[in-house]
XYZ file of C-alpha atoms in Angstrom:
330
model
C 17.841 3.450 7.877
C 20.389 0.656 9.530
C 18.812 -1.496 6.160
C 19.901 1.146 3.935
C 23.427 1.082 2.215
C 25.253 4.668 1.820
C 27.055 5.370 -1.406
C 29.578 8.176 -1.142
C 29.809 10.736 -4.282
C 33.390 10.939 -4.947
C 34.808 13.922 -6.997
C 37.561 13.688 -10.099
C 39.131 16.055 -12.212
C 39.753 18.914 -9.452
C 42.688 21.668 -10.338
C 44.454 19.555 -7.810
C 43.090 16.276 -8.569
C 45.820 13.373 -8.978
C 43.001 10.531 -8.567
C 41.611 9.041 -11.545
C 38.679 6.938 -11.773
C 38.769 3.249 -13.109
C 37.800 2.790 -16.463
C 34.579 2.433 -17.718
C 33.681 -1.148 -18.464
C 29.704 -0.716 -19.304
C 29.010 2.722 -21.029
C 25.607 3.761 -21.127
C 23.597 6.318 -23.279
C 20.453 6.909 -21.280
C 20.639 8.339 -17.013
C 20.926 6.108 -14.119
C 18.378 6.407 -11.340
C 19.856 5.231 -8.119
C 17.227 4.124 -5.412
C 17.154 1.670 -2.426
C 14.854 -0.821 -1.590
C 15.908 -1.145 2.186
C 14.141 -0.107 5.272
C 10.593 -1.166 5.801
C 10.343 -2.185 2.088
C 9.164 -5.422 2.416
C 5.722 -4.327 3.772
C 3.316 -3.509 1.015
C 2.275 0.211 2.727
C 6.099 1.008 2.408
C 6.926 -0.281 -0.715
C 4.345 2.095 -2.466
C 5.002 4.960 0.037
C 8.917 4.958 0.369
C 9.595 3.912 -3.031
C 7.189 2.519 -5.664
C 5.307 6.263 -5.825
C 8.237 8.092 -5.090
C 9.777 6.447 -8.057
C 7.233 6.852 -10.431
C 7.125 10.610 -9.827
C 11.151 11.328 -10.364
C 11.055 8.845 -13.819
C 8.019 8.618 -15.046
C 8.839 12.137 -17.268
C 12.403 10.475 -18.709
C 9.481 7.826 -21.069
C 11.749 4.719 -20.186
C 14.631 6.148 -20.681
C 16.768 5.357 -17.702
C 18.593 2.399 -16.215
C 17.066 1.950 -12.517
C 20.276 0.513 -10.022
C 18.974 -1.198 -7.189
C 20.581 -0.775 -3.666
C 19.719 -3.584 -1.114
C 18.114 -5.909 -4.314
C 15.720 -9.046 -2.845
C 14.805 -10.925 -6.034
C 11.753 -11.868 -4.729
C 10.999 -8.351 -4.327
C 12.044 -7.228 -7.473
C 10.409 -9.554 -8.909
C 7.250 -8.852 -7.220
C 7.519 -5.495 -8.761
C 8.626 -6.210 -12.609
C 5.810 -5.119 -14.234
C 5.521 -1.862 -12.860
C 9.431 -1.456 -13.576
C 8.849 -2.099 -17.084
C 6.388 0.594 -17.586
C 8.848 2.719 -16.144
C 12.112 1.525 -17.117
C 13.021 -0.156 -21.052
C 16.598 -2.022 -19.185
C 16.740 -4.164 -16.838
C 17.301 -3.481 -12.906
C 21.038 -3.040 -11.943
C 21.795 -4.463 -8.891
C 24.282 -2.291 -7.845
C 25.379 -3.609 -4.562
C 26.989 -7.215 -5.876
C 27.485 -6.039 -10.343
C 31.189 -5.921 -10.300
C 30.941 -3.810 -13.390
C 32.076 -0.216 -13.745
C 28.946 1.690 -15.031
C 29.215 5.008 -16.630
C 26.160 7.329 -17.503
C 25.763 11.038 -18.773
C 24.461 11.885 -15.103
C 22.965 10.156 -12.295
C 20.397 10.948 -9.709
C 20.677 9.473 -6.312
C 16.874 8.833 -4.276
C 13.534 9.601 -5.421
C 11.412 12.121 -4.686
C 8.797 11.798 -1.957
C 6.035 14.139 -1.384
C 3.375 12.773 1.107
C 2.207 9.094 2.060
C 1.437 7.543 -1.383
C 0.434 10.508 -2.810
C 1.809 13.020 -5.615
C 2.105 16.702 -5.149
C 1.164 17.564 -9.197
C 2.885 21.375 -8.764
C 5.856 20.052 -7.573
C 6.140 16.509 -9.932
C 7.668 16.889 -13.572
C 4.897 16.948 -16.162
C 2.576 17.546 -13.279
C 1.787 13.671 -13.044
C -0.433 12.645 -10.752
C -1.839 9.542 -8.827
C -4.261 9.177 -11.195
C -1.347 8.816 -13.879
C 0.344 6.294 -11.372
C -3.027 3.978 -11.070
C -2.948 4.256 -15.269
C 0.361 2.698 -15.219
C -0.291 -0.171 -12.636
C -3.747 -0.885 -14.606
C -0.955 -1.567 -17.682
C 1.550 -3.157 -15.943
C -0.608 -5.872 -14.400
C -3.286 -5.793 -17.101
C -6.165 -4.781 -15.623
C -9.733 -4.590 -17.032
C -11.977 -2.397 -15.039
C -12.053 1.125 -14.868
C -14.420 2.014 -12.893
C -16.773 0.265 -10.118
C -20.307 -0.202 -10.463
C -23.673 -1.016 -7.932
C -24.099 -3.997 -10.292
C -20.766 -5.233 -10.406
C -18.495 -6.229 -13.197
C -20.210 -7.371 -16.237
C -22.284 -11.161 -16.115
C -22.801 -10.413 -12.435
C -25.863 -9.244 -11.008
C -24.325 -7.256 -7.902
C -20.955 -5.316 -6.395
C -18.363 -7.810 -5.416
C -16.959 -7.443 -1.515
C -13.294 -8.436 -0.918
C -12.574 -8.584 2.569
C -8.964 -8.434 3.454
C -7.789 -11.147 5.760
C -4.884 -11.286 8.294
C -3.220 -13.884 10.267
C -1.839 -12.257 13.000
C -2.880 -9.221 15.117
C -6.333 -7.321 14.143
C -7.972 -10.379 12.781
C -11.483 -10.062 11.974
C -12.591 -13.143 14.792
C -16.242 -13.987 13.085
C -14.716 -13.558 9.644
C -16.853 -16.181 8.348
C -19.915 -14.965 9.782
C -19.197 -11.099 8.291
C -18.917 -13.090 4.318
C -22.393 -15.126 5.248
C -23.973 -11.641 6.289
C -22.737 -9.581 3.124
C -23.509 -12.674 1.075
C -27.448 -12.050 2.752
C -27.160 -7.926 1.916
C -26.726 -9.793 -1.743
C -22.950 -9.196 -2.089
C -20.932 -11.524 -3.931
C -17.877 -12.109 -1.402
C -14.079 -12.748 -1.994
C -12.140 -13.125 1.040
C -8.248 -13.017 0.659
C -5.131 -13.116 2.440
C -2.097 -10.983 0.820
C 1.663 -11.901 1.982
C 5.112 -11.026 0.530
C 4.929 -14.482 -1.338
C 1.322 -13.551 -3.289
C 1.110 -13.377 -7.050
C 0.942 -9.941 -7.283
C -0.536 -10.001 -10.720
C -3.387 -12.041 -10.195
C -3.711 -10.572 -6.829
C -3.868 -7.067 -8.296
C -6.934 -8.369 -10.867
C -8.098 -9.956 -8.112
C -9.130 -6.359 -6.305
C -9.762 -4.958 -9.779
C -12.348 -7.295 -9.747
C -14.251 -6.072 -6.724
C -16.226 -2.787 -6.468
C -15.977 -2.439 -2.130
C -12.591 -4.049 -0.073
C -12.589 -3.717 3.846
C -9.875 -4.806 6.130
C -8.699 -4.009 9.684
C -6.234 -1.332 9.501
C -3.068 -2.556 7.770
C -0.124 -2.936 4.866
C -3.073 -5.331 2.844
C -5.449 -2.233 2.401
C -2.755 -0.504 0.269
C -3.883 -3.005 -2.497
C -6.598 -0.375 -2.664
C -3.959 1.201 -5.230
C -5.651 -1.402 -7.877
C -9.367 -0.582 -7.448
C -11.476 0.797 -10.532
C -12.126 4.082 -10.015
C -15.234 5.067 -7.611
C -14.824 2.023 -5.834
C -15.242 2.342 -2.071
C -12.483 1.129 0.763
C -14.069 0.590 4.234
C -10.931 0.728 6.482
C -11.816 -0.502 10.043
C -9.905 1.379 12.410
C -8.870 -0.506 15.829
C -9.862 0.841 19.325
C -7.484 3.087 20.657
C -8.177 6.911 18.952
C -6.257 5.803 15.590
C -8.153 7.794 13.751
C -5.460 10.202 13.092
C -3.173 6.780 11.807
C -6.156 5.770 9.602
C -6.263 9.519 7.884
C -2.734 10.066 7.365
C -2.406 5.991 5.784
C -5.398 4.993 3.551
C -8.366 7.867 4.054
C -5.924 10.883 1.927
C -4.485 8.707 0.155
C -8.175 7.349 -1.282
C -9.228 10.513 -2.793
C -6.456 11.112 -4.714
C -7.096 7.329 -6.379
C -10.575 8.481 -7.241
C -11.556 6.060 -4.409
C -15.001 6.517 -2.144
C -13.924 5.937 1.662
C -15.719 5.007 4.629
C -14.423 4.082 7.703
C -15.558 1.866 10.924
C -14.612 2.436 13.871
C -14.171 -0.206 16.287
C -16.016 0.100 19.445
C -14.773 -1.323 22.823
C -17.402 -3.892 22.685
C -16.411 -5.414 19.375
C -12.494 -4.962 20.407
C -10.434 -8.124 22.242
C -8.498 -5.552 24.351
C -11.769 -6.064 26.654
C -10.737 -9.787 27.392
C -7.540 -8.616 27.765
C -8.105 -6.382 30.409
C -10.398 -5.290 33.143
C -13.265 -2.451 32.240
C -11.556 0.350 34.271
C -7.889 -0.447 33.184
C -6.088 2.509 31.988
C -5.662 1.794 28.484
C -9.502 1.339 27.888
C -10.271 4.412 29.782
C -7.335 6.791 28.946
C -6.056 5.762 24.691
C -4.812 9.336 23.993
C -2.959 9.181 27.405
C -1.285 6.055 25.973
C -0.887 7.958 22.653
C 1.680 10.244 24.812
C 4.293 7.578 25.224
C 4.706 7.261 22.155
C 4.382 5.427 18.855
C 5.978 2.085 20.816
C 3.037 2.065 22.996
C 0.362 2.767 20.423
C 1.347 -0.119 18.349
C 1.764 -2.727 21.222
C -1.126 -2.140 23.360
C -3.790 -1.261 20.116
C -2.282 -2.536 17.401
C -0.106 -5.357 17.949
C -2.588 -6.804 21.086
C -6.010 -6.605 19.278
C -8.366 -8.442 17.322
C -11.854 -7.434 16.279
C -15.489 -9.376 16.114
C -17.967 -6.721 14.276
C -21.316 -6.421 14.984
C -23.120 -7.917 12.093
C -26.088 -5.427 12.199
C -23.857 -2.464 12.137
C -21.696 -4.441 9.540
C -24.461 -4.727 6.914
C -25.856 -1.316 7.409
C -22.402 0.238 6.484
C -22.077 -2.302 3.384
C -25.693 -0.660 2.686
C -23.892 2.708 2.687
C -21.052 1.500 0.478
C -23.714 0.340 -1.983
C -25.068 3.237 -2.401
C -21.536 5.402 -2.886
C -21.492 2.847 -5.860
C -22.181 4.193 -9.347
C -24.937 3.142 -10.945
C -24.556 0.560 -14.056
């Protein structure tokens, strides 16, 4: 929260009041709809968790009316995100930290509402919206085509598209090339792509509307699963170290609500680097939920931050056999 500016509500008009507010130099007709974009924003998970979906859910019922001020503004990142502020919003973004105007609206509402890690609580969201709704609007915002996923793949192709999501830093996939040559074999056409804060999110986003099964290592690319056609399937791979509970709470939830089929591999110590990194019987081979007691620092530096993964390329193509069959037929 150290990246996220406080505002302080200041009352006028008390019984015993002698303050009066400057004067209004921009008077508007429609609510303002004050929201940062500070603290882990910046990471694709977070923007969608901590604000993109929490945003949606508080606006989407006011149909555009509402002028969205923007606390902590990166025009890059608002940029990024233009499209889906349109659908949302018919003014542009106030950026509310450096506008030297005095703004005046009917009423305000300061922060979204957040109900559970990209996901939408429909009893509790006005006009019951859900994430369905949500993936409707991001399918209009960056114009995409497919609806729904299919064994076949999209239309002129002759079978389901795989995009593997790639990374640069920790939890690479280390035969990456070998993993596209074996799904290409299992008669997959494969995409392999590398998301980053500078990506074109549009084409990006057509880019995974385009494919019918995207795996990654556990990470901030796998929330691109948010563009998928429906009854596509998401293969997260989970690191060694008992993340399971990380992977559930992140991506596997979240999945079903999007209408998304989800699979998950689990990487075993033989297909994890932490093995060159340390000796068989070291402690944090042996003992991961031991480490998992120290805390979320520890997690992320010894099986997160440390680790790379080289998948066995028979158990590889039998799981992309089981996402094939998840797939709907044409």
């Amino acid at each position: 929260m150290d990246d996220v500016r406080e505002y302080t509500l200041v009352p006028f008009g008390g019984a015993n009041d002698t303050a009066v507010p400057p004067p209004c130099t921009v008077n508007h007709s429609v609510p303002g709809f004050l929201f940062s974009n500070g603290g882990f924003a910046g990471n694709l998970y977070h923007d969608y968790t901590d604000v993109l979906v929490p945003l949606f859910t508080s606006t989407h019922h006011l149909g555009g009316e509402v002028r969205f001020l923007l606390s902590g503004m990166k025009d890059w990142w608002n940029d990024k995100f233009t499209p889906l502020f349109r659908q949302l919003s018919r003014y542009d973004v106030i950026d509310v930290d450096n506008d030297r105007e005095v703004h005046c609206f009917p009423r305000i509402v300061t922060g979204a509402t957040f109900h559970r890690p990209m996901g939408i609580d429909p009893s509790r969201s006005p006009g019951g919206v859900t994430v369905a709704d949500f993936k409707r609007l991001l399918r209009r915002a960056f114009r995409l085509e497919r609806a729904v996923a299919s064994r076949s793949g999209a239309p002129r192709r002759d079978r389901p598209r795989l995009l593997i999501i790639s990374r640069k830093s920790s939890r690479r996939f280390l035969n990456e090339r070998a993993m596209a040559h074996a799904a290409a074999r299992a008669r997959f056409d494969v995409r392999i792509a590398e998301p980053d804060n500078h990506t074109d999110m549009p084409n990006f986003a057509r880019l995974v509307n385009s494919a019918d099964v995207m795996m990654g290592v556990h990470g901030a690319g796998l929330t691109n699963m948010v563009f998928l056609p429906s009854r596509a399937v998401l293969i997260q791979v989970v690191p060694f170290g008992g993340l399971e509970w990380l992977a559930r709470v992140t991506f596997k939830d979240p999945a079903r609500d999007m209408d998304v089929n989800y699979m998950e591999y689990n990487v075993s110590l033989e297909e994890s680097s932490l093995r060159d990194l340390y000796p068989e019987d070291h402690f944090y081979l042996n003992h991961p939920y031991d480490v998992h007691k120290k805390g979320w620092d520890a997690i992320k530096t010894v099986y997160l931050d440390k680790q790379n993964v080289r998948l066995n390329l028979t158990r590889f193509t039998k799981t992309l056999e089981q996402a094939r069959d998840l797939l709907p037929e044409p």
